[in-house]
mmCIF file of C-alpha atoms in Angstrom:
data_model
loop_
_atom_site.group_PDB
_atom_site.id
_atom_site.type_symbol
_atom_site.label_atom_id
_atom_site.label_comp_id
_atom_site.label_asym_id
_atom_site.label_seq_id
_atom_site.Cartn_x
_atom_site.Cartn_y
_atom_site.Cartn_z
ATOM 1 C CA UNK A 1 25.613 -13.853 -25.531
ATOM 2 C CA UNK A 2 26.043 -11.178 -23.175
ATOM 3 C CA UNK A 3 23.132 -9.231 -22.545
ATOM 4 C CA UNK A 4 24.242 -7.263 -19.582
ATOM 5 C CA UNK A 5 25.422 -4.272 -22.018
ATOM 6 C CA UNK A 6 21.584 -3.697 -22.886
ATOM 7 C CA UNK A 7 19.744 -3.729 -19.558
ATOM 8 C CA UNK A 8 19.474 -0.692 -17.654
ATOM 9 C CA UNK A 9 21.834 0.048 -15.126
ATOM 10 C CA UNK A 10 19.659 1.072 -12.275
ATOM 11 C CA UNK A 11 17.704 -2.075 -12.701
ATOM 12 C CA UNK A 12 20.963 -4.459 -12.624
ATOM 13 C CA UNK A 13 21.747 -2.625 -9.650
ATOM 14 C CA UNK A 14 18.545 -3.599 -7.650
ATOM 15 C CA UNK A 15 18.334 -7.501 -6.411
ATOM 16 C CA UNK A 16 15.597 -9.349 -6.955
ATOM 17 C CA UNK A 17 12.978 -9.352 -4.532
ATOM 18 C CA UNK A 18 13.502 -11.687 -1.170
ATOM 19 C CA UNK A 19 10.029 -12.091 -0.324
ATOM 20 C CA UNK A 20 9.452 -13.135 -4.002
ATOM 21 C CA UNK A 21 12.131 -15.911 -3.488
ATOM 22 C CA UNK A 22 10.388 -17.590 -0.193
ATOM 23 C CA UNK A 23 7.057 -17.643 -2.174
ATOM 24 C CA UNK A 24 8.550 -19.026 -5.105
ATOM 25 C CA UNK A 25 10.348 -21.642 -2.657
ATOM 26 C CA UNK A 26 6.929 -22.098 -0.697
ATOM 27 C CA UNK A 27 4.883 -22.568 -3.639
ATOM 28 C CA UNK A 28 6.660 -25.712 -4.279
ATOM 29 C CA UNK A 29 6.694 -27.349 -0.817
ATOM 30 C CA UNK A 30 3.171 -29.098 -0.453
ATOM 31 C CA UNK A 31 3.226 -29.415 3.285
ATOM 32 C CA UNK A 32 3.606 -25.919 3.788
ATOM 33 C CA UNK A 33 1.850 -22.746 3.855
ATOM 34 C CA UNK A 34 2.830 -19.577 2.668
ATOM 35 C CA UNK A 35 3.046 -16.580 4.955
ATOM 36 C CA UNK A 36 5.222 -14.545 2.677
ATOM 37 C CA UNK A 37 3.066 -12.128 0.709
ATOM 38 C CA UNK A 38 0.710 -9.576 1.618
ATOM 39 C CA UNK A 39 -2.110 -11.862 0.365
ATOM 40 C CA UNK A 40 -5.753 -12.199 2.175
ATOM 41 C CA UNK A 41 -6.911 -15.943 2.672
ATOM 42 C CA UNK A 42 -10.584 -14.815 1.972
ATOM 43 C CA UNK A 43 -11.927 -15.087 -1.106
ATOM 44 C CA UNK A 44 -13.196 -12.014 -3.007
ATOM 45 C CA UNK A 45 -17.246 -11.434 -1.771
ATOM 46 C CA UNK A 46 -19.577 -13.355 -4.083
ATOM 47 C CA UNK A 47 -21.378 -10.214 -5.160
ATOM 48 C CA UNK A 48 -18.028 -8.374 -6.271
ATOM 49 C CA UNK A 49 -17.046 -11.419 -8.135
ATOM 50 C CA UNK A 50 -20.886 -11.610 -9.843
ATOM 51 C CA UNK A 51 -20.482 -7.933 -10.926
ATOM 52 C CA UNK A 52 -17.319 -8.963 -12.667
ATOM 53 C CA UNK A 53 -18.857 -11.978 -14.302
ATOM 54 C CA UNK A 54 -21.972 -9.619 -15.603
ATOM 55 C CA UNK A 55 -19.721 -7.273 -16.926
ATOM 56 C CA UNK A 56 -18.109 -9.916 -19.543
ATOM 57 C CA UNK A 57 -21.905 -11.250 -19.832
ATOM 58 C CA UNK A 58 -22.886 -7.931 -21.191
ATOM 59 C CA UNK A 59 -20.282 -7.596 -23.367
ATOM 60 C CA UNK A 60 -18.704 -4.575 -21.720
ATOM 61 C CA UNK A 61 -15.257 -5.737 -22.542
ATOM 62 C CA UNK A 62 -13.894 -2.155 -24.134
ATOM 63 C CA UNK A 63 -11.615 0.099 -23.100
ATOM 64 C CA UNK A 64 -12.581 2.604 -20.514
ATOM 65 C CA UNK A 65 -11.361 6.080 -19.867
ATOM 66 C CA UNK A 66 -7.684 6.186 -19.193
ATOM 67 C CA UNK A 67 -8.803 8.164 -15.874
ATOM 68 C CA UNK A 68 -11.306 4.682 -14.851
ATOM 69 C CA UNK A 69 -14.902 3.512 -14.878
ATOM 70 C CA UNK A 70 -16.947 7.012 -14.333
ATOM 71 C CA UNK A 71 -19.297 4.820 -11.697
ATOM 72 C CA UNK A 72 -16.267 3.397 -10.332
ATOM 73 C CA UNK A 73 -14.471 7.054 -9.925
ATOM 74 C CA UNK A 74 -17.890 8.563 -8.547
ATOM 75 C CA UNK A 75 -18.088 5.512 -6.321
ATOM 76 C CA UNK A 76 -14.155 6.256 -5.139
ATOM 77 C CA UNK A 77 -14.949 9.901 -4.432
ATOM 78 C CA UNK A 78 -18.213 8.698 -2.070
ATOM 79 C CA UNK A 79 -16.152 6.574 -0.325
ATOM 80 C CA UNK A 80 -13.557 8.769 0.800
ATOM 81 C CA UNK A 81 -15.535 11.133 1.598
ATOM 82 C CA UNK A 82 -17.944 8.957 3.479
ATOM 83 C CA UNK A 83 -14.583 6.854 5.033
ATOM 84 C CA UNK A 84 -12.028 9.351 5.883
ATOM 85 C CA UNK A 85 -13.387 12.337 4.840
ATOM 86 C CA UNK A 86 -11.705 13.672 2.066
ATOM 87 C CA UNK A 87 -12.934 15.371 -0.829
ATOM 88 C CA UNK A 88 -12.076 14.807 -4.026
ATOM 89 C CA UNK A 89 -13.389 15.565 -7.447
ATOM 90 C CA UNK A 90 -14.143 12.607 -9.583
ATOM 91 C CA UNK A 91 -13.245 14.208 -12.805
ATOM 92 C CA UNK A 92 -10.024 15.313 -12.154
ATOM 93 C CA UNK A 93 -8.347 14.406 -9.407
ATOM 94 C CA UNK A 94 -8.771 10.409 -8.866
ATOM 95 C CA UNK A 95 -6.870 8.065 -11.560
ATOM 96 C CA UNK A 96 -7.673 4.435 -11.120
ATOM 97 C CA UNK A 97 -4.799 2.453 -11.757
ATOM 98 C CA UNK A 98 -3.286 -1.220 -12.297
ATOM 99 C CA UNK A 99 -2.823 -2.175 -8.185
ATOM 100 C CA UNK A 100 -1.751 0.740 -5.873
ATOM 101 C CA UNK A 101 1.686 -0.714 -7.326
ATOM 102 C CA UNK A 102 1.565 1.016 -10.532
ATOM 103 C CA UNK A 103 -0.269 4.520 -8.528
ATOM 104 C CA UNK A 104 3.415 4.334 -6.364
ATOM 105 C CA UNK A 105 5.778 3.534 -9.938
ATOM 106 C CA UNK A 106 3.390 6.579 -11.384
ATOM 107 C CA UNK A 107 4.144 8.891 -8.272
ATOM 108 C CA UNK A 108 7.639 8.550 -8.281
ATOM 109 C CA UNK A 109 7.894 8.773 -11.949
ATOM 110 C CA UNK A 110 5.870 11.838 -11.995
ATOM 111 C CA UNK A 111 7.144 13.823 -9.178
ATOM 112 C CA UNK A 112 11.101 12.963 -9.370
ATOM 113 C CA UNK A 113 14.020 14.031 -11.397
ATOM 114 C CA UNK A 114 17.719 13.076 -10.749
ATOM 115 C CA UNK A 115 19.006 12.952 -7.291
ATOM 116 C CA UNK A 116 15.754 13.745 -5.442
ATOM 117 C CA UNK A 117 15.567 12.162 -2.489
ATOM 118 C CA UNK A 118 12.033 9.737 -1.002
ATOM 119 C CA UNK A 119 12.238 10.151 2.921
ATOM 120 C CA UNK A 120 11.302 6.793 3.528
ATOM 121 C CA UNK A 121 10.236 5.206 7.436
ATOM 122 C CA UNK A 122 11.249 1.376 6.950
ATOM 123 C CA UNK A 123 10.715 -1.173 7.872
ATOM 124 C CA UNK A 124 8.410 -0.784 4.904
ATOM 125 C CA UNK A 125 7.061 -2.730 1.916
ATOM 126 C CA UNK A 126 10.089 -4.294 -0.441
ATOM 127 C CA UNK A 127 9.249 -2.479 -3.445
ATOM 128 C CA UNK A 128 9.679 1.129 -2.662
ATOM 129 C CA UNK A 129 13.556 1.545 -2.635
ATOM 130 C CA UNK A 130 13.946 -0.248 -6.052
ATOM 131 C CA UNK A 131 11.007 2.129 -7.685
ATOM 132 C CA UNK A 132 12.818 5.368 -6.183
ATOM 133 C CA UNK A 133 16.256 4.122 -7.665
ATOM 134 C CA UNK A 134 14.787 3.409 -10.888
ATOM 135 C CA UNK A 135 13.782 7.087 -11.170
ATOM 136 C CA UNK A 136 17.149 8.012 -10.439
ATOM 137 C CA UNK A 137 15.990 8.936 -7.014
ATOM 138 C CA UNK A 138 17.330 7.924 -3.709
ATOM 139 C CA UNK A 139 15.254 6.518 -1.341
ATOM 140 C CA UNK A 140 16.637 8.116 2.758
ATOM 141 C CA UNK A 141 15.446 5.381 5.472
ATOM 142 C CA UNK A 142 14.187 6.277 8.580
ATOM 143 C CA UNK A 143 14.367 3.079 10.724
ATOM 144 C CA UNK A 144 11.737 2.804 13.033
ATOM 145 C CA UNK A 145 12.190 1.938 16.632
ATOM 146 C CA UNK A 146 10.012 -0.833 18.774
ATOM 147 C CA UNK A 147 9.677 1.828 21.438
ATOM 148 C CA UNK A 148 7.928 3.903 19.342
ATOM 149 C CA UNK A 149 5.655 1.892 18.144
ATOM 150 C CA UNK A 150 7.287 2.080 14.768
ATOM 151 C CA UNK A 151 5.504 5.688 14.299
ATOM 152 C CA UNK A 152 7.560 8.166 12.433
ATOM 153 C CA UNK A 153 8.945 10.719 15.094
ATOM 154 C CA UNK A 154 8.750 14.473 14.125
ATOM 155 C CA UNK A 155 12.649 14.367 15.586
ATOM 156 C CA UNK A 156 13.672 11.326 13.306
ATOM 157 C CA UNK A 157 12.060 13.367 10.309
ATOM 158 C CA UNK A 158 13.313 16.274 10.948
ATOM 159 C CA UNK A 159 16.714 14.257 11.270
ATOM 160 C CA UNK A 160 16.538 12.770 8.073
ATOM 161 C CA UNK A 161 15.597 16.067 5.936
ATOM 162 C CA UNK A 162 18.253 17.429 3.479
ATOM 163 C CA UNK A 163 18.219 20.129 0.765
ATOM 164 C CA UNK A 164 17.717 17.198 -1.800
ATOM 165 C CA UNK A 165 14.485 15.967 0.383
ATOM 166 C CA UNK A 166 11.752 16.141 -2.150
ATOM 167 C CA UNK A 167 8.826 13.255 -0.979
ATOM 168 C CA UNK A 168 7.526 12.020 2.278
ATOM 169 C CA UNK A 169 6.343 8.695 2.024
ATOM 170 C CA UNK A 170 3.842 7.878 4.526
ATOM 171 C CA UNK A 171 3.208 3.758 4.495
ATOM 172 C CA UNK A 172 0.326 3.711 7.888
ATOM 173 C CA UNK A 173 -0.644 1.464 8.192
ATOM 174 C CA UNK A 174 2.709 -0.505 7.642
ATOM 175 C CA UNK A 175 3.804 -3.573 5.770
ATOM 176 C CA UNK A 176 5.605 -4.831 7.846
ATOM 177 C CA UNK A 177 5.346 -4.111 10.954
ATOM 178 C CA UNK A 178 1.409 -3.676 11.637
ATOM 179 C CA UNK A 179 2.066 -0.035 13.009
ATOM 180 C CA UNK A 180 -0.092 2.488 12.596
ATOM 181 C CA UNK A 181 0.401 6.684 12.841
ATOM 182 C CA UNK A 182 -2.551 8.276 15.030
ATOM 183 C CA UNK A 183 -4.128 12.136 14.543
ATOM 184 C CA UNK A 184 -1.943 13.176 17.073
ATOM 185 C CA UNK A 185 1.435 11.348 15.257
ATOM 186 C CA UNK A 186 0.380 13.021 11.760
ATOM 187 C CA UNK A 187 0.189 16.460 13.219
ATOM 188 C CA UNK A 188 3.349 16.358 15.300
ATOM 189 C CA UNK A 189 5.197 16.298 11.407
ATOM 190 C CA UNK A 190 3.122 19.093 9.551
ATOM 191 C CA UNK A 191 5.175 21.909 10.826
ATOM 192 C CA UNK A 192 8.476 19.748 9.676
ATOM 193 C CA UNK A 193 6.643 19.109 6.318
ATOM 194 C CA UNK A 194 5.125 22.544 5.960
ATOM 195 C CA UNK A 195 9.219 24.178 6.686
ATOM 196 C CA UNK A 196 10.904 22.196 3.993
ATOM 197 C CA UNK A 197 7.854 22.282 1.767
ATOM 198 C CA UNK A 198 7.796 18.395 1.253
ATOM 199 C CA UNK A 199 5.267 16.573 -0.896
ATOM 200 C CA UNK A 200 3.288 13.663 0.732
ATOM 201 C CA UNK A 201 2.774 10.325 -1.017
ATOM 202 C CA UNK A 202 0.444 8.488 1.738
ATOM 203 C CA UNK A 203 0.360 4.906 1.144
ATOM 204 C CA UNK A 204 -2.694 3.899 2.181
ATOM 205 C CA UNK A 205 -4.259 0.378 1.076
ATOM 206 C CA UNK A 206 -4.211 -0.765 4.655
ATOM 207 C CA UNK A 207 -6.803 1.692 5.650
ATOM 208 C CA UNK A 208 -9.580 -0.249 6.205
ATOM 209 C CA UNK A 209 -7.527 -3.102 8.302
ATOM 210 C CA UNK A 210 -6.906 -0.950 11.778
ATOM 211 C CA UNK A 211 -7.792 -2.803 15.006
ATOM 212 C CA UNK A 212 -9.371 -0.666 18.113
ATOM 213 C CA UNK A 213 -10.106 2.969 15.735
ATOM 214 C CA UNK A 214 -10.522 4.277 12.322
ATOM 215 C CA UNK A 215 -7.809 5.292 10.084
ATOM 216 C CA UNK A 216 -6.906 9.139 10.007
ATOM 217 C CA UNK A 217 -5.652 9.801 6.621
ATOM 218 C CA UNK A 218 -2.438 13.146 6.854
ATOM 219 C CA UNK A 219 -4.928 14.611 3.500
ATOM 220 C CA UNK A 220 -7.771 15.173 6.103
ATOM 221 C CA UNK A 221 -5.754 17.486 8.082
ATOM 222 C CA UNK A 222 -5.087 21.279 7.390
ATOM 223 C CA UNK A 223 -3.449 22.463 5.120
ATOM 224 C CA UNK A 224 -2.086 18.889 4.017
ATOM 225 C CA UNK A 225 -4.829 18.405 0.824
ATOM 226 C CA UNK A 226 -3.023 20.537 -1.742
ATOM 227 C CA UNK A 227 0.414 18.608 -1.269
ATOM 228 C CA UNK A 228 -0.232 14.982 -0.533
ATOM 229 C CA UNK A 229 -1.470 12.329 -2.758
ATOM 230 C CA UNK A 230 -3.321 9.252 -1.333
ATOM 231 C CA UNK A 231 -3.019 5.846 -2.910
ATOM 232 C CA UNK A 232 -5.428 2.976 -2.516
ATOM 233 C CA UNK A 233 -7.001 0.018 -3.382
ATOM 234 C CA UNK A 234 -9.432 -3.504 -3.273
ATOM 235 C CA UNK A 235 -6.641 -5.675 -3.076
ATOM 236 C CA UNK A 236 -6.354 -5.964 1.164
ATOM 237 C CA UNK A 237 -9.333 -4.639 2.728
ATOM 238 C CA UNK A 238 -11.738 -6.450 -0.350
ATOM 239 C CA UNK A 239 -9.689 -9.626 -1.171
ATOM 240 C CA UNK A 240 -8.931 -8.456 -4.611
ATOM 241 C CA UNK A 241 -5.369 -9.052 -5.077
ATOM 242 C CA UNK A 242 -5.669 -10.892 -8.344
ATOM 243 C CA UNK A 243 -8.102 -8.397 -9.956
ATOM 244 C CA UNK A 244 -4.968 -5.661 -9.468
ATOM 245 C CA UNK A 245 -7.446 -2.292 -8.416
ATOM 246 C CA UNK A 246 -6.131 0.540 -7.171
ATOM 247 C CA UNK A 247 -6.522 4.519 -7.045
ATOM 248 C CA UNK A 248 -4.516 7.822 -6.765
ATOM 249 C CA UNK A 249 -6.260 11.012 -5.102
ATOM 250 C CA UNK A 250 -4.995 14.292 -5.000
ATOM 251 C CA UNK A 251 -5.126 17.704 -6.108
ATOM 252 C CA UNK A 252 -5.220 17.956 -9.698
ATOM 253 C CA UNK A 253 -2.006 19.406 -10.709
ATOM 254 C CA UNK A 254 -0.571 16.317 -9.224
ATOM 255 C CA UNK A 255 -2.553 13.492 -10.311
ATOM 256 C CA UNK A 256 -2.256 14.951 -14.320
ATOM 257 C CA UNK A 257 0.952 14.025 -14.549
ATOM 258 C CA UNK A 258 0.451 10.997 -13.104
ATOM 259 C CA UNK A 259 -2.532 10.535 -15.715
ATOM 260 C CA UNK A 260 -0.631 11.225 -18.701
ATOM 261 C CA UNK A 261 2.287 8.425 -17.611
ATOM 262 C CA UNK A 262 -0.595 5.837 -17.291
ATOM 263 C CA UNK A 263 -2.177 6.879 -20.720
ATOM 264 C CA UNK A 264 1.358 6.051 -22.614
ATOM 265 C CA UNK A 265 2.224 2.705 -20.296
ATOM 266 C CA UNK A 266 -0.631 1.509 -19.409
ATOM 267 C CA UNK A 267 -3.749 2.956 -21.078
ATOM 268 C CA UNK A 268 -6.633 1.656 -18.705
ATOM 269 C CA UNK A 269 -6.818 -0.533 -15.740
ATOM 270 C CA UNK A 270 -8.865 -3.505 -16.635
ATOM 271 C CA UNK A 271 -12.444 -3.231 -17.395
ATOM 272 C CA UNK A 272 -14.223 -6.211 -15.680
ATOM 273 C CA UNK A 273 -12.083 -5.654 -12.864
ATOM 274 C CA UNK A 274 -13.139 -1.915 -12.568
ATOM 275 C CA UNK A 275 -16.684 -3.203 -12.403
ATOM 276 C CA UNK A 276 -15.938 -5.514 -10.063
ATOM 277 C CA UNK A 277 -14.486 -2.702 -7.859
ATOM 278 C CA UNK A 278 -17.299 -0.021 -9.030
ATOM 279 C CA UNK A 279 -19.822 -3.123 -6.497
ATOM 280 C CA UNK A 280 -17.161 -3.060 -4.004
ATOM 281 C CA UNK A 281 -18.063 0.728 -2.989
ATOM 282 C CA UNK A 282 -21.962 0.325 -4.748
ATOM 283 C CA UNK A 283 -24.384 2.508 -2.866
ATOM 284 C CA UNK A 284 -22.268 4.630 -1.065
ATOM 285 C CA UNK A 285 -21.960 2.120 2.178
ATOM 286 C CA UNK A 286 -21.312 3.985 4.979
ATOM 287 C CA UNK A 287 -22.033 1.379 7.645
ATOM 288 C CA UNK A 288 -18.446 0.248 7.494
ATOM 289 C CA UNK A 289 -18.936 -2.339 4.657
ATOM 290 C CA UNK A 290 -19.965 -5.202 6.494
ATOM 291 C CA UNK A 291 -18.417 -7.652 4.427
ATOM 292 C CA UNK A 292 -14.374 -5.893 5.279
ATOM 293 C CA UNK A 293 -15.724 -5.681 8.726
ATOM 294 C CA UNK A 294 -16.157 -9.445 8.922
ATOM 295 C CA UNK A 295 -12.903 -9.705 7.572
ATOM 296 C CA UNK A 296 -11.632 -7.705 10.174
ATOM 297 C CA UNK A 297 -12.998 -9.108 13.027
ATOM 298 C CA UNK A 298 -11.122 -12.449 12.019
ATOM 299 C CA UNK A 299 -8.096 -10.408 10.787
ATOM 300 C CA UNK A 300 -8.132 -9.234 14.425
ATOM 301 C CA UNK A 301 -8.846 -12.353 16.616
ATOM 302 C CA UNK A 302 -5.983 -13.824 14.465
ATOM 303 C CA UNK A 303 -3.568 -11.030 15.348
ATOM 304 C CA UNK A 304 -4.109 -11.429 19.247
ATOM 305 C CA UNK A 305 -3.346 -15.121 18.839
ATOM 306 C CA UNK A 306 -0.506 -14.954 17.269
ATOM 307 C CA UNK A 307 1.271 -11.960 18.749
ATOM 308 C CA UNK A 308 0.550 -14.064 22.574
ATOM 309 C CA UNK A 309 2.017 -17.086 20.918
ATOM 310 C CA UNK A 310 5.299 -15.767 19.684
ATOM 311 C CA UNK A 311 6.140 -13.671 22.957
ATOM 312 C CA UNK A 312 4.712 -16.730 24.623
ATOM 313 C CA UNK A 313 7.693 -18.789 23.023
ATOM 314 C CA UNK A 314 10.323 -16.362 23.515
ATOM 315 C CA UNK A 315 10.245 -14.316 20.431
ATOM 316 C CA UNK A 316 9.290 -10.723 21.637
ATOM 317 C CA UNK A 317 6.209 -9.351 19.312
ATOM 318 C CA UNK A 318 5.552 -5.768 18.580
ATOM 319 C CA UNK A 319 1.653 -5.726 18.716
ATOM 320 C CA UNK A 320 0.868 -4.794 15.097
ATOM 321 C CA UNK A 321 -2.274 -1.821 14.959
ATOM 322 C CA UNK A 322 -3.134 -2.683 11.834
ATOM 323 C CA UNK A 323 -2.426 -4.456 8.220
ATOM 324 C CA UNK A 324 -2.333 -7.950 8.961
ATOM 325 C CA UNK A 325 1.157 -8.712 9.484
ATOM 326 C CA UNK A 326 3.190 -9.963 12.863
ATOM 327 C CA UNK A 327 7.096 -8.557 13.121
ATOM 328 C CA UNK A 328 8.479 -11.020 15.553
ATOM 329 C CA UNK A 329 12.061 -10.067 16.951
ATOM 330 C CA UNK A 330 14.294 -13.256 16.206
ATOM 331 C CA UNK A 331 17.830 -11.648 17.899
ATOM 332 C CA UNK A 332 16.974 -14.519 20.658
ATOM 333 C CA UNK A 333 17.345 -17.236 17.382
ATOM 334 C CA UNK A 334 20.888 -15.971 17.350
ATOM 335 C CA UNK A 335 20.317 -15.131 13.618
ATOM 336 C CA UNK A 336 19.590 -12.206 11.278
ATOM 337 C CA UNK A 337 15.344 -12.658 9.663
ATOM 338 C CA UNK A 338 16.828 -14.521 6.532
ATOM 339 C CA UNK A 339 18.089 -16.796 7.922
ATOM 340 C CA UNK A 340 15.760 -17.492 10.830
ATOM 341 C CA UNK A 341 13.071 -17.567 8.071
ATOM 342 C CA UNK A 342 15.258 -20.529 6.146
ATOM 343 C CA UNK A 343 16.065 -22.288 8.426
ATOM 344 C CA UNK A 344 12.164 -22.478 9.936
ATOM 345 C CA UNK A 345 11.084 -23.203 6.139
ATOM 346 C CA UNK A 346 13.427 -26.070 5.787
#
């Protein structure tokens, strides 16, 4: 039977994911280790797991509010403002979601119609492009250059803006590349953002995992609150992939809409998982949460290791600021990254 006549079109269109296909490949080669997804190699802390295991102890296995876990959403709000400084109201304008997947599906959902366009730095994380296309969006790229460090340029936005420019997508720190944008990089595109009156989706799950200075979220700076919303999550900076946490903030008249998509497809993130996340943030830690400092510091000691050894063996190494990702250049290989990556597998 042919079943091609009742799948949607945009999704035919989109392949499946590569980086899916090497872990899939990975997972069943024994002798070798996966370095394909953006997944921590640290357990989740005993005490987040614990409050996870009390939760389904005590029964608490209901639904919660579509918005999340009122501890977990005050906790949230504490945090940011404790982290980054940004203020948010816990009521109204956080929605804790499935992963800060489903807050980026929700955001482009929410905030595009037909032939809007996502102005989009790459290299970036696979699974933006094929969410903007399934909105009927198009995503623009802005590729990144080594010499800049990756950052976004105020010149390559400014570059890339047309009159169907809708969304600035901000992913600092970056999967892949490890790059990171500083004050000084964010404020260099606020008069380009403020002209063409762009909305700002800041992608930010990597916050925590920045090497040598903290994270400055775009939000924090004037006049930027009102039209950016700031996604999040446990999964990096906690080791909480598998529990599938994450958050929206933003102004209110922003994260509704995203709320009422999330009531229809999704309902509520899990419980035992929200409580779980709800100890992550317990307390209102503003020491730097020891435990994702620890992580860090490894994270870190890791990084300078590995970026010595590739340019050490002839394959020239962008030193990544943050995430924990290398982005090796393999032109010397005499091969485009697919196939380099093959042919090292096999």
């Amino acid at each position: 039977m042919d079943y091609s006549k009742y799948i949607n079109a945009q999704l035919q269109s989109i392949p499946p994911s590569g980086i899916r296909k090497f872990f899939d490949v990975v997972n069943e080669m024994p002798d070798a280790i996966s370095l394909g997804v953006g997944e921590p190699d640290f357990v989740t802390p005993w005490d987040i797991r614990d409050a996870g295991i009390k939760s389904l102890q005590r029964g608490y296995t209901q639904y919660t509010s579509n918005r999340g876990l009122p501890q977990l959403l005050d906790n949230i709000a504490a945090y940011l403002s404790g982290r980054f400084g940004l203020q948010y109201d816990a009521g109204a304008e956080i929605l804790v979601t499935v992963g800060a997947s489903e807050a980026i599906d929700l955001a482009f959902r929410a905030f595009l119609n037909e032939g809007d366009e996502v102005l989009l730095p790459t290299p970036s994380f696979v699974a933006y492009s094929p969410l903007v296309k399934m909105t009927g969006g198009a995503a623009i790229e802005i590729p990144g250059r080594k010499e800049d460090g990756f950052r976004l340029t105020p010149a390559d936005l400014e570059a890339a803006v047309t009159p169907r420019s809708k969304i600035l997508l901000l992913p600092f720190p970056n999967n892949p590349t490890g790059a990171i944008m500083e004050k000084r990089d964010l404020e260099g595109l606020l008069p380009i953002i403020e002209k063409h009156g762009l909305l700002v989706i800041s992608d930010e799950i990597y916050a925590e995992l920045t090497y040598g200075g903290r994270h400055v979220s775009i939000a924090s700076l004037p006049g930027m609150r009102g039209r950016t919303v700031v996604l999040n999550g446990f999964s990096k900076a906690f080791a909480m992939t598998g529990w599938r946490i994450g958050y929206a903030a933003g102004p209110r008249g922003l994260i509704a809409p995203m709320l009422k998509l999330h009531q229809y497809a999704i309902m509520c993130a899990p419980s035992a998982a929200q409580y779980a996340a709800a100890a992550a943030l317990s307390g209102g830690r503003q020491d730097g949460y020891a435990v994702v400092a620890e992580m860090r510091n490894e994270y870190d000691k890791r990084r300078r290791f590995l970026v010595k050894s590739f340019n050490d063996m002839g394959l020239t190494c962008f030193e990544p600021k943050g995430a924990f990702y290398a982005f090796p250049d393999v032109s010397s290989a005499g091969m485009d990254g697919t196939a380099f990556a093959e042919k090292l597998l096999y």
